[in-house]
Amino acid sequence: MGNFLSLDAYVAFVFVVPGYIITSFRAHFITDQRLDGPDYFVRLLTLSALNFPLSGWVIYLVMNSNTDLKIRALAWGFVLLAAPAIIGFASGITSKAGWLRKIYGWFGLSPIHVIPTAWDYQFSTMCGSWVFVVLNDNTTFAGYPRRRE
């Protein structure tokens, strides 16, 4: 029997799951670049690594005090589940509002927009509109777009 979690499961839970949670909560607010395979995995690792300086201090405080197992489990739950949700939510809200772009603008910088295409941007800002699209080859599309939930 031995340990409760294998080393592989522990590494995945600590270094991948927080990044996945951040990405999932952020996706509720903006359409981000679609990444596949190794690029997506690196994004998850990077976001998970960002989570620890922001919330890992909780683990340090709890582990260096005489707290019971339940408090330690709650601290790990906060760092691995709740904090990434909060970070993803805050990241999505600030990206949607364009606050970081405004700060960059004060310094004369023009970063790449977080929404990958003009289509994605336009459809993400529409609410309750009929759409009629004519392409260069005169192919037409008409419909009522709605968000996938």
Short mmCIF file of N, CA and C in Angstrom, two decimals, residues 33-119:
data_model
loop_
_atom_site.label_atom_id
_atom_site.label_comp_id
_atom_site.label_asym_id
_atom_site.label_seq_id
_atom_site.Cartn_x
_atom_site.Cartn_y
_atom_site.Cartn_z
N GLN A 33 -5.81 32.15 -26.68
CA GLN A 33 -5.19 31.39 -27.76
C GLN A 33 -5.31 29.90 -27.47
N ARG A 34 -5.61 29.15 -28.49
CA ARG A 34 -5.73 27.70 -28.35
C ARG A 34 -4.33 27.09 -28.50
N LEU A 35 -3.92 26.36 -27.50
CA LEU A 35 -2.63 25.69 -27.54
C LEU A 35 -2.85 24.19 -27.49
N ASP A 36 -1.97 23.44 -28.12
CA ASP A 36 -2.06 21.99 -28.13
C ASP A 36 -0.77 21.37 -27.62
N GLY A 37 -0.88 20.16 -27.13
CA GLY A 37 0.27 19.35 -26.75
C GLY A 37 1.24 20.02 -25.80
N PRO A 38 2.51 20.05 -26.20
CA PRO A 38 3.56 20.57 -25.31
C PRO A 38 3.35 22.04 -24.94
N ASP A 39 2.84 22.84 -25.85
CA ASP A 39 2.62 24.26 -25.55
C ASP A 39 1.57 24.43 -24.46
N TYR A 40 0.51 23.65 -24.52
CA TYR A 40 -0.53 23.70 -23.50
C TYR A 40 0.01 23.24 -22.16
N PHE A 41 0.80 22.18 -22.17
CA PHE A 41 1.39 21.65 -20.95
C PHE A 41 2.33 22.68 -20.31
N VAL A 42 3.12 23.36 -21.13
CA VAL A 42 4.02 24.40 -20.60
C VAL A 42 3.21 25.54 -20.00
N ARG A 43 2.10 25.90 -20.63
CA ARG A 43 1.23 26.94 -20.06
C ARG A 43 0.71 26.51 -18.68
N LEU A 44 0.26 25.26 -18.57
CA LEU A 44 -0.24 24.77 -17.28
C LEU A 44 0.87 24.79 -16.22
N LEU A 45 2.07 24.36 -16.59
CA LEU A 45 3.19 24.38 -15.65
C LEU A 45 3.52 25.81 -15.22
N THR A 46 3.52 26.73 -16.18
CA THR A 46 3.85 28.13 -15.88
C THR A 46 2.82 28.74 -14.95
N LEU A 47 1.55 28.53 -15.24
CA LEU A 47 0.51 29.08 -14.38
C LEU A 47 0.53 28.43 -12.99
N SER A 48 0.82 27.14 -12.94
CA SER A 48 0.94 26.48 -11.64
C SER A 48 2.12 27.05 -10.86
N ALA A 49 3.21 27.32 -11.56
CA ALA A 49 4.38 27.91 -10.90
C ALA A 49 4.07 29.32 -10.41
N LEU A 50 3.23 30.04 -11.12
CA LEU A 50 2.81 31.38 -10.69
C LEU A 50 1.94 31.29 -9.44
N ASN A 51 1.17 30.24 -9.32
CA ASN A 51 0.29 30.07 -8.17
C ASN A 51 1.06 29.99 -6.85
N PHE A 52 2.21 29.34 -6.85
CA PHE A 52 2.91 29.11 -5.59
C PHE A 52 3.48 30.36 -4.94
N PRO A 53 4.09 31.30 -5.67
CA PRO A 53 4.51 32.53 -4.98
C PRO A 53 3.34 33.35 -4.45
N LEU A 54 2.19 33.24 -5.14
CA LEU A 54 1.03 34.02 -4.71
C LEU A 54 0.29 33.40 -3.53
N SER A 55 0.27 32.08 -3.45
CA SER A 55 -0.51 31.44 -2.39
C SER A 55 0.24 30.41 -1.55
N GLY A 56 1.44 30.05 -1.96
CA GLY A 56 2.19 29.01 -1.26
C GLY A 56 2.62 29.37 0.14
N TRP A 57 2.63 30.66 0.45
CA TRP A 57 2.99 31.10 1.81
C TRP A 57 2.04 30.50 2.85
N VAL A 58 0.82 30.16 2.43
CA VAL A 58 -0.14 29.55 3.36
C VAL A 58 0.40 28.20 3.84
N ILE A 59 0.95 27.41 2.92
CA ILE A 59 1.53 26.11 3.28
C ILE A 59 2.69 26.30 4.24
N TYR A 60 3.54 27.27 3.96
CA TYR A 60 4.69 27.55 4.82
C TYR A 60 4.22 27.86 6.25
N LEU A 61 3.22 28.72 6.38
CA LEU A 61 2.72 29.09 7.71
C LEU A 61 2.13 27.90 8.45
N VAL A 62 1.34 27.10 7.75
CA VAL A 62 0.66 25.97 8.38
C VAL A 62 1.65 24.87 8.76
N MET A 63 2.58 24.58 7.88
CA MET A 63 3.54 23.50 8.15
C MET A 63 4.52 23.87 9.26
N ASN A 64 4.76 25.15 9.47
CA ASN A 64 5.68 25.57 10.52
C ASN A 64 4.98 25.89 11.83
N SER A 65 3.75 25.48 11.96
CA SER A 65 3.03 25.67 13.21
C SER A 65 2.49 24.32 13.67
N ASN A 66 2.02 24.28 14.86
CA ASN A 66 1.47 23.03 15.41
C ASN A 66 -0.02 22.96 15.12
N THR A 67 -0.36 22.70 13.88
CA THR A 67 -1.77 22.59 13.50
C THR A 67 -2.10 21.14 13.23
N ASP A 68 -3.37 20.81 13.36
CA ASP A 68 -3.77 19.43 13.13
C ASP A 68 -3.90 19.13 11.64
N LEU A 69 -4.13 17.88 11.34
CA LEU A 69 -4.16 17.40 9.97
C LEU A 69 -5.27 18.06 9.14
N LYS A 70 -6.41 18.35 9.75
CA LYS A 70 -7.51 18.97 9.02
C LYS A 70 -7.14 20.36 8.53
N ILE A 71 -6.46 21.13 9.35
CA ILE A 71 -6.04 22.48 8.97
C ILE A 71 -5.00 22.41 7.86
N ARG A 72 -4.11 21.45 7.94
CA ARG A 72 -3.09 21.28 6.88
C ARG A 72 -3.75 20.88 5.56
N ALA A 73 -4.75 20.01 5.64
CA ALA A 73 -5.46 19.60 4.42
C ALA A 73 -6.22 20.78 3.83
N LEU A 74 -6.83 21.60 4.67
CA LEU A 74 -7.52 22.80 4.18
C LEU A 74 -6.54 23.77 3.53
N ALA A 75 -5.36 23.91 4.11
CA ALA A 75 -4.35 24.80 3.53
C ALA A 75 -3.93 24.31 2.14
N TRP A 76 -3.69 23.01 2.02
CA TRP A 76 -3.33 22.46 0.70
C TRP A 76 -4.50 22.61 -0.27
N GLY A 77 -5.71 22.41 0.20
CA GLY A 77 -6.87 22.61 -0.67
C GLY A 77 -6.97 24.04 -1.15
N PHE A 78 -6.68 24.98 -0.26
CA PHE A 78 -6.70 26.38 -0.66
C PHE A 78 -5.65 26.64 -1.74
N VAL A 79 -4.42 26.19 -1.51
CA VAL A 79 -3.32 26.47 -2.43
C VAL A 79 -3.51 25.77 -3.77
N LEU A 80 -4.04 24.55 -3.77
CA LEU A 80 -4.14 23.79 -5.01
C LEU A 80 -5.47 23.97 -5.75
N LEU A 81 -6.52 24.40 -5.04
CA LEU A 81 -7.83 24.50 -5.68
C LEU A 81 -8.44 25.90 -5.61
N ALA A 82 -8.56 26.46 -4.42
CA ALA A 82 -9.24 27.75 -4.26
C ALA A 82 -8.42 28.91 -4.81
N ALA A 83 -7.14 28.98 -4.45
CA ALA A 83 -6.30 30.09 -4.92
C ALA A 83 -6.21 30.13 -6.45
N PRO A 84 -6.01 28.99 -7.15
CA PRO A 84 -6.01 29.05 -8.61
C PRO A 84 -7.34 29.54 -9.18
N ALA A 85 -8.45 29.17 -8.54
CA ALA A 85 -9.76 29.66 -9.01
C ALA A 85 -9.83 31.18 -8.86
N ILE A 86 -9.35 31.69 -7.75
CA ILE A 86 -9.35 33.14 -7.52
C ILE A 86 -8.43 33.84 -8.51
N ILE A 87 -7.25 33.26 -8.75
CA ILE A 87 -6.30 33.85 -9.70
C ILE A 87 -6.89 33.85 -11.11
N GLY A 88 -7.50 32.74 -11.52
CA GLY A 88 -8.11 32.66 -12.85
C GLY A 88 -9.26 33.63 -13.01
N PHE A 89 -10.08 33.75 -11.98
CA PHE A 89 -11.20 34.70 -11.99
C PHE A 89 -10.68 36.13 -12.12
N ALA A 90 -9.69 36.49 -11.29
CA ALA A 90 -9.12 37.85 -11.34
C ALA A 90 -8.45 38.12 -12.68
N SER A 91 -7.75 37.13 -13.20
CA SER A 91 -7.08 37.29 -14.49
C SER A 91 -8.09 37.50 -15.62
N GLY A 92 -9.17 36.74 -15.58
CA GLY A 92 -10.21 36.88 -16.60
C GLY A 92 -10.89 38.24 -16.55
N ILE A 93 -11.21 38.69 -15.34
CA ILE A 93 -11.87 40.00 -15.18
C ILE A 93 -10.95 41.12 -15.65
N THR A 94 -9.68 41.09 -15.23
CA THR A 94 -8.77 42.17 -15.61
C THR A 94 -8.47 42.15 -17.11
N SER A 95 -8.40 40.97 -17.70
CA SER A 95 -8.17 40.89 -19.15
C SER A 95 -9.38 41.40 -19.91
N LYS A 96 -10.56 41.00 -19.47
CA LYS A 96 -11.80 41.45 -20.13
C LYS A 96 -11.94 42.97 -20.05
N ALA A 97 -11.58 43.56 -18.91
CA ALA A 97 -11.69 45.01 -18.73
C ALA A 97 -10.54 45.76 -19.40
N GLY A 98 -9.47 45.06 -19.76
CA GLY A 98 -8.34 45.71 -20.43
C GLY A 98 -7.48 46.55 -19.50
N TRP A 99 -7.51 46.27 -18.20
CA TRP A 99 -6.75 47.08 -17.24
C TRP A 99 -5.25 46.99 -17.48
N LEU A 100 -4.75 45.78 -17.75
CA LEU A 100 -3.32 45.62 -17.97
C LEU A 100 -2.89 46.33 -19.25
N ARG A 101 -3.72 46.28 -20.29
CA ARG A 101 -3.42 47.00 -21.54
C ARG A 101 -3.33 48.50 -21.28
N LYS A 102 -4.20 49.02 -20.41
CA LYS A 102 -4.16 50.45 -20.08
C LYS A 102 -2.86 50.80 -19.36
N ILE A 103 -2.44 49.95 -18.45
CA ILE A 103 -1.18 50.18 -17.73
C ILE A 103 -0.01 50.15 -18.71
N TYR A 104 -0.01 49.18 -19.62
CA TYR A 104 1.03 49.14 -20.65
C TYR A 104 1.01 50.43 -21.49
N GLY A 105 -0.19 50.90 -21.81
CA GLY A 105 -0.32 52.12 -22.61
C GLY A 105 0.30 53.32 -21.93
N TRP A 106 0.21 53.40 -20.60
CA TRP A 106 0.84 54.51 -19.88
C TRP A 106 2.35 54.54 -20.09
N PHE A 107 2.93 53.36 -20.35
CA PHE A 107 4.36 53.27 -20.57
C PHE A 107 4.72 53.26 -22.06
N GLY A 108 3.73 53.52 -22.90
CA GLY A 108 3.96 53.57 -24.34
C GLY A 108 4.12 52.21 -24.99
N LEU A 109 3.64 51.16 -24.34
CA LEU A 109 3.76 49.80 -24.87
C LEU A 109 2.43 49.37 -25.47
N SER A 110 2.51 48.54 -26.49
CA SER A 110 1.31 48.02 -27.14
C SER A 110 1.40 46.50 -27.24
N PRO A 111 0.94 45.78 -26.22
CA PRO A 111 1.06 44.31 -26.24
C PRO A 111 0.08 43.67 -27.22
N ILE A 112 0.34 42.44 -27.54
CA ILE A 112 -0.55 41.65 -28.39
C ILE A 112 -1.84 41.44 -27.62
N HIS A 113 -2.96 41.55 -28.31
CA HIS A 113 -4.26 41.39 -27.66
C HIS A 113 -4.45 39.94 -27.24
N VAL A 114 -5.10 39.73 -26.08
CA VAL A 114 -5.28 38.38 -25.56
C VAL A 114 -6.26 37.56 -26.37
N ILE A 115 -7.19 38.21 -27.05
CA ILE A 115 -8.14 37.48 -27.89
C ILE A 115 -7.50 37.30 -29.25
N PRO A 116 -7.38 36.06 -29.73
CA PRO A 116 -6.53 35.76 -30.88
C PRO A 116 -6.97 36.34 -32.23
N THR A 117 -8.28 36.47 -32.48
CA THR A 117 -8.71 36.96 -33.79
C THR A 117 -9.78 38.02 -33.63
N ALA A 118 -9.95 38.81 -34.68
CA ALA A 118 -10.99 39.84 -34.68
C ALA A 118 -12.38 39.21 -34.56
N TRP A 119 -12.56 38.05 -35.17
CA TRP A 119 -13.84 37.35 -35.08
C TRP A 119 -14.16 37.00 -33.64
#
